[in-house]
Coordinates of C-alpha atoms and ligand atoms in Angstrom, one line a residue:
X445 CA 8.0 18.3 0.3
X446 CA 6.1 15.1 1.8
X447 CA 2.6 14.5 1.1
X448 CA 0.8 15.1 4.7
X449 CA -1.4 12.2 5.3
X450 CA -4.4 14.1 7.5
X451 CA -6.6 12.2 9.3
X452 CA -9.8 14.4 8.5
X453 CA -10.6 13.3 5.4
X454 CA -10.3 9.5 6.1
X455 CA -12.9 10.1 9.2
X456 CA -15.3 12.0 6.9
X457 CA -15.3 9.4 4.3
X458 CA -15.6 6.8 7.0
X459 CA -18.5 9.0 8.5
X460 CA -20.4 9.3 5.3
X461 CA -20.6 5.7 4.9
X462 CA -21.6 4.7 8.6
X463 CA -24.0 7.2 8.3
X464 CA -25.8 5.2 5.3
X465 CA -25.0 2.0 7.0
X466 CA -26.7 3.2 10.3
X467 CA -29.9 4.8 8.7
X468 CA -30.3 1.2 7.2
X469 CA -30.3 -1.0 10.3
X470 CA -33.5 -1.9 11.7
X471 CA -32.1 -1.2 15.6
X472 CA -30.7 2.0 16.9
X473 CA -26.9 1.2 17.3
X474 CA -26.1 2.0 20.8
X475 CA -22.7 2.5 22.4
X476 CA -21.7 2.2 26.0
X477 CA -19.0 4.3 27.3
X478 CA -17.6 3.5 30.7
X479 CA -15.2 6.2 32.3
X480 CA -13.9 5.7 35.9
X481 CA -12.9 9.0 37.4
X482 CA -12.4 12.6 35.6
X483 CA -9.0 12.4 33.8
X484 CA -9.0 14.9 31.1
X485 CA -7.7 12.5 28.5
X486 CA -10.7 10.5 29.0
X487 CA -13.1 13.0 29.0
X488 CA -12.0 14.6 26.1
X489 CA -11.7 11.2 24.4
X490 CA -15.2 10.6 25.4
X491 CA -16.7 13.7 24.1
X492 CA -14.8 13.2 20.9
X493 CA -16.4 9.6 20.3
X494 CA -19.5 10.8 21.4
X495 CA -19.9 13.5 18.9
X496 CA -18.6 11.2 16.2
X497 CA -21.0 8.6 16.8
X498 CA -24.2 10.9 17.4
X499 CA -23.3 12.6 13.8
X500 CA -23.5 9.0 12.5
X501 CA -26.7 8.1 14.3
X502 CA -25.2 5.9 17.0
X503 CA -26.7 6.4 20.3
X504 CA -24.3 6.9 23.0
X505 CA -24.9 5.6 26.7
X506 CA -22.2 6.9 29.2
X507 CA -21.5 5.2 32.4
X508 CA -19.1 6.8 35.1
X509 CA -19.3 4.2 38.1
X510 CA -17.0 4.3 41.0
X511 CA -14.2 1.7 40.7
X512 CA -16.2 -0.7 42.9
X513 CA -19.2 -0.8 40.5
X514 CA -17.2 -1.1 37.4
X515 CA -17.5 -4.9 37.1
X516 CA -21.6 -5.0 37.9
X517 CA -21.9 -2.1 35.1
X518 CA -20.2 -4.2 32.6
X519 CA -22.3 -7.2 33.6
X520 CA -25.4 -4.8 33.0
X521 CA -24.0 -3.9 29.7
X522 CA -23.4 -7.5 28.6
X523 CA -27.2 -8.4 29.6
X524 CA -28.5 -5.2 27.8
X525 CA -29.6 -6.3 24.4
X526 CA -30.2 -2.7 23.3
X527 CA -26.4 -2.0 23.8
X528 CA -24.3 -3.4 20.6
X529 CA -20.6 -2.1 21.7
X530 CA -18.9 -1.2 24.7
X531 CA -15.8 1.1 25.3
X532 CA -14.3 1.0 28.6
X533 CA -11.5 4.3 29.1
X534 CA -8.3 2.6 30.2
X535 CA -6.2 2.6 32.3
X536 CA -8.4 1.9 35.2
X537 CA -7.2 3.3 38.0
X538 CA -7.2 -0.4 39.8
X539 CA -5.4 -2.9 37.4
X540 CA -6.7 -6.0 39.2
X541 CA -10.2 -4.6 38.5
X542 CA -9.1 -3.8 34.7
X543 CA -8.0 -7.3 34.3
X544 CA -11.4 -8.5 35.6
X545 CA -13.2 -6.1 33.4
X546 CA -11.3 -6.9 30.5
X547 CA -12.5 -10.9 31.1
X548 CA -15.8 -9.6 31.7
X549 CA -17.2 -7.8 28.8
X550 CA -19.2 -9.8 26.1
X551 CA -16.7 -10.4 23.3
X552 CA -19.5 -9.7 20.5
X553 CA -19.7 -5.9 22.4
X554 CA -16.0 -5.7 22.5
X555 CA -15.4 -3.0 20.2
X556 CA -12.1 -1.9 21.5
X557 CA -10.4 -5.3 21.7
X558 CA -10.1 -5.3 25.5
X559 CA -10.8 -9.0 26.1
X560 CA -8.3 -11.9 25.5
X561 CA -11.0 -13.4 23.2
X562 CA -10.8 -10.2 21.0
X563 CA -7.1 -10.2 21.1
X564 CA -6.6 -13.9 20.1
X565 CA -9.1 -13.1 17.4
X566 CA -6.9 -10.5 15.8
X567 CA -3.9 -12.7 16.0
X568 CA -6.0 -15.6 14.2
X569 CA -7.2 -13.2 11.9
X570 CA -10.8 -13.5 12.1
X571 CA -14.1 -12.6 14.1
X572 CA -13.1 -9.8 16.4
X573 CA -12.7 -6.2 16.3
X574 CA -9.0 -4.9 16.4
X575 CA -8.1 -2.0 18.8
X576 CA -9.3 1.2 17.4
X577 CA -6.1 3.1 17.0
X578 CA -4.3 0.1 15.3
X579 CA -7.3 -0.2 12.5
X580 CA -7.3 3.5 12.3
X581 CA -3.6 3.0 11.1
X582 CA -4.6 0.6 8.3
X583 CA -7.7 2.7 7.5
X584 CA -5.1 5.6 6.7
X585 CA -2.9 3.6 4.6
X586 CA -5.7 2.5 2.6
X587 CA -7.6 6.0 2.1
X588 CA -4.2 7.3 0.8
X589 CA -3.8 4.3 -1.6
X590 CA -0.5 3.0 0.3
X591 CA 0.6 -0.5 -1.1
X592 CA 1.3 -3.1 1.6
X593 CA 1.7 -6.2 0.2
X594 CA 5.4 -7.1 0.1
X595 CA 6.2 -3.6 1.6
X596 CA 8.9 -3.8 4.5
X597 CA 7.1 -2.1 7.5
X598 CA 8.9 -1.3 10.8
X599 CA 6.8 -1.1 13.6
X600 CA 8.2 0.4 16.6
X601 CA 6.5 -0.5 19.6
X602 CA 5.2 -3.7 20.8
X603 CA 2.0 -2.9 23.1
X604 CA -1.2 -5.0 23.2
X605 CA -3.0 -1.7 22.1
X606 CA -1.1 -0.6 19.2
X607 CA 2.3 -2.3 18.3
X608 CA 1.4 -6.0 18.5
X609 CA -2.0 -5.7 16.8
X610 CA -1.0 -3.3 14.3
X611 CA 1.7 -5.8 13.3
X612 CA -0.7 -8.6 13.1
X613 CA -3.1 -6.6 10.8
X614 CA 0.0 -5.6 8.3
X615 CA 0.8 -9.0 8.0
X616 CA -2.6 -10.3 7.2
X617 CA -2.3 -8.0 4.2
X618 CA 1.2 -9.5 3.5
X619 CA 3.5 -6.7 4.5
X620 CA 6.8 -7.9 5.9
X621 CA 6.9 -6.6 9.4
X622 CA 9.6 -5.7 11.9
X623 CA 8.3 -5.0 15.3
X624 CA 10.9 -3.4 17.3
X625 CA 11.2 -2.1 21.2
X626 CA 13.2 -0.6 23.5
X627 CA 15.7 -3.2 23.2
X628 CA 16.2 -3.5 19.6
X629 CA 19.6 -3.1 18.7
X630 CA 20.3 -0.7 15.5
X631 CA 16.9 0.7 15.6
X632 CA 17.5 3.5 13.1
X633 CA 19.0 1.4 10.5
X634 CA 16.0 -1.1 10.7
X635 CA 13.4 2.2 10.4
X636 CA 15.9 3.9 7.5
X637 CA 15.6 0.3 5.5
X638 CA 12.0 -0.1 5.7
X639 CA 9.1 1.3 3.1
X640 CA 7.0 2.1 5.8
X641 CA 7.4 3.3 9.9
X642 CA 4.9 3.0 12.3
X643 CA 6.2 4.9 15.4
X644 CA 3.9 4.0 18.7
X645 CA 6.3 4.6 21.4
X646 CA 5.1 7.4 23.6
X647 CA 8.2 9.2 23.5
X648 CA 8.1 12.7 21.9
X649 CA 10.0 13.7 18.9
X650 CA 12.0 10.4 19.1
X651 CA 12.2 9.6 15.4
X652 CA 14.6 11.9 14.0
X653 CA 16.4 12.5 10.8
X654 CA 18.6 9.6 11.5
X655 CA 15.7 7.2 11.4
X656 CA 14.1 8.2 7.8
X657 CA 14.8 8.0 4.2
X658 CA 13.5 9.0 0.9
X659 CA 10.4 7.5 -0.3
X660 CA 9.2 6.2 3.0
X661 CA 5.8 6.7 4.4
X662 CA 5.6 7.6 8.2
X663 CA 2.7 7.0 10.6
X664 CA 3.0 8.8 13.9
X665 CA 0.6 7.1 16.4
X666 CA 2.3 8.8 19.6
X667 CA 0.5 11.5 21.5
X668 CA 3.0 13.3 23.5
X669 CA 3.3 17.0 25.6
X670 CA 6.4 18.2 23.8
X671 CA 9.0 20.4 25.9
X672 CA 7.1 23.4 24.2
X673 CA 3.6 22.4 26.2
X674 CA 2.3 21.6 22.8
X675 CA 1.0 18.1 21.3
X676 CA 3.4 16.5 19.4
X677 CA 4.0 13.1 18.2
X678 CA 6.9 10.2 18.2
X679 CA 8.3 11.2 15.3
X680 CA 10.0 14.4 14.8
X681 CA 7.9 16.0 12.0
X682 CA 10.4 19.1 11.6
X683 CA 13.4 16.7 10.8
X684 CA 11.3 13.8 8.9
X685 CA 8.9 15.8 7.0
X686 CA 11.7 17.2 4.3
X687 CA 13.0 13.9 3.5
X688 CA 10.3 11.3 3.4
X689 CA 7.4 10.9 0.5
X690 CA 4.6 11.0 3.4
X691 CA 3.8 11.5 6.6
X692 CA 0.9 11.8 9.4
X693 CA 0.9 14.8 11.3
X694 CA 0.4 15.1 15.2
X695 CA -2.5 16.1 16.0
X696 CA -4.7 15.9 13.1
X697 CA -3.6 12.4 12.0
X698 CA -4.0 8.9 13.2
X699 CA -6.0 10.2 16.5
X700 CA -8.3 11.8 14.1
X701 CA -9.4 8.3 12.5
X702 CA -9.6 6.6 15.7
X703 CA -13.2 7.6 16.9
X704 CA -14.4 6.9 13.3
X705 CA -12.9 3.4 13.6
X706 CA -14.6 3.1 17.0
X707 CA -18.1 4.0 15.1
X708 CA -17.5 1.3 12.3
X709 CA -17.0 -1.2 14.9
X710 CA -20.1 -0.4 16.5
X711 CA -22.2 -0.4 13.5
X712 CA -20.5 -3.5 12.6
X713 CA -21.6 -5.2 16.2
X714 CA -25.1 -3.9 15.7
X715 CA -25.2 -5.6 12.3
X716 CA -24.1 -8.8 13.6
X717 CA -26.8 -8.7 16.7
Ligands
LIG1605 P1 3.4 2.1 25.5 O1 2.4 0.7 26.0 O2 4.1 2.5 26.7 O3 4.3 1.0 24.7 C1 5.3 1.9 24.0 C2 6.1 0.7 23.4 O4 7.3 1.6 22.7 C3 6.7 -0.5 24.1 O5 6.5 -1.3 23.3 C4 8.2 0.1 24.6 O6 9.1 -1.2 24.3 C5 8.5 0.8 23.0 N1 9.5 2.0 23.2 C6 10.0 2.5 24.4 N2 11.0 3.3 24.2 C7 11.4 2.9 23.3 C8 12.8 3.2 22.7 N3 13.7 3.9 23.0 N4 13.0 2.4 21.4 C9 12.3 1.6 20.6 N5 10.9 1.4 21.3 C10 10.7 1.9 22.6 O7 2.6 2.8 24.5 P2 1.0 2.5 24.0 O8 0.0 2.5 24.4 O9 1.4 1.5 22.7 O10 1.1 3.7 22.8 C11 2.1 4.5 22.3 C12 1.7 5.8 21.8 O11 0.6 6.0 21.1 C13 1.7 6.9 22.9 O12 2.4 8.2 22.8 C14 0.2 7.1 23.4 O13 -0.1 8.3 23.6 C15 -0.4 6.9 21.5 N6 -1.8 6.6 21.6 C16 -2.1 7.2 20.5 C17 -3.5 7.0 20.1 C18 -4.3 7.7 19.1 O14 -5.3 7.6 18.8 N7 -3.5 8.2 18.1 C19 -4.2 5.7 20.9 C20 -3.5 5.4 21.8 C21 -2.2 5.7 22.2 P3 9.1 -2.1 25.3 O15 8.1 -3.2 25.1 O16 10.3 -2.9 25.1 O17 9.0 -1.5 26.7

């Protein structure tokens, strides 16, 4: 039986620490959330993030502009000294506006790493907030005392929101990372030979028993709708769990830590301003 690496204890520990930090601040830490449209996934994330932030003592200001006003709303947020962090729920309906929005946001308020300056900071290794989900993987591994230095990690997925930044964060911690993608050859062998697998693919139950080996730690970032209509990860939990040493569940794994990391970034942004 594998150890189940649940996200809730990680999020609770972070919440407790952040609540005392928020109370010591001289300003009210404030997060702006920009949501365009009424996508149910965006609304659900906004609700979760708001609950987490308010519990900690972070004020949340919500903006729901139509696509043509997104850029002016971001300008307004940049100029408002009472707002310390801004989360723009993506993807936006218009790719061109999304690109402009990503460059317009003030990097010091970029708590989910959407600007290229923030991404550069993650790659250089200093001075910016990593994407919340990528950072949530690291928080989870640290909370459960999983050593990273010298370990071989297979990261499956190379997106700018998860695969690439989490690979950089792991390298910063002296792990040896193999970043895999859809054209990787012998993926199952690379995964089986690693100490830790981070799956960020977006394909339900893709990582099955042939990808895993005894003693491994498996972090499943995927959130997919399974053929049974239930949420599931990129890892086939029922196949992997009896084999590996530790594994995150979906739901209630990495996803549960993401909003706590968002709150952490807002507090840090408020401390810096
Ligand atoms: P994405 O942008 O679609 O990227 C998927 C990556 O997986 C790509 O790099 C792609 O390779 C790779 N891939 C696709 N099929 C593959 C295959 N057969 N073998 C190996 N690699 C393959 O997805 P994302 O935004 O990174 O999200 C990944 C997953 O995380 C999704 O399920 C998403 O819902 C979930 N997610 C979770 C959270 C959370 O809080 N837990 C937050 C955000 C996203 P190529 O580059 O070659 O195309």
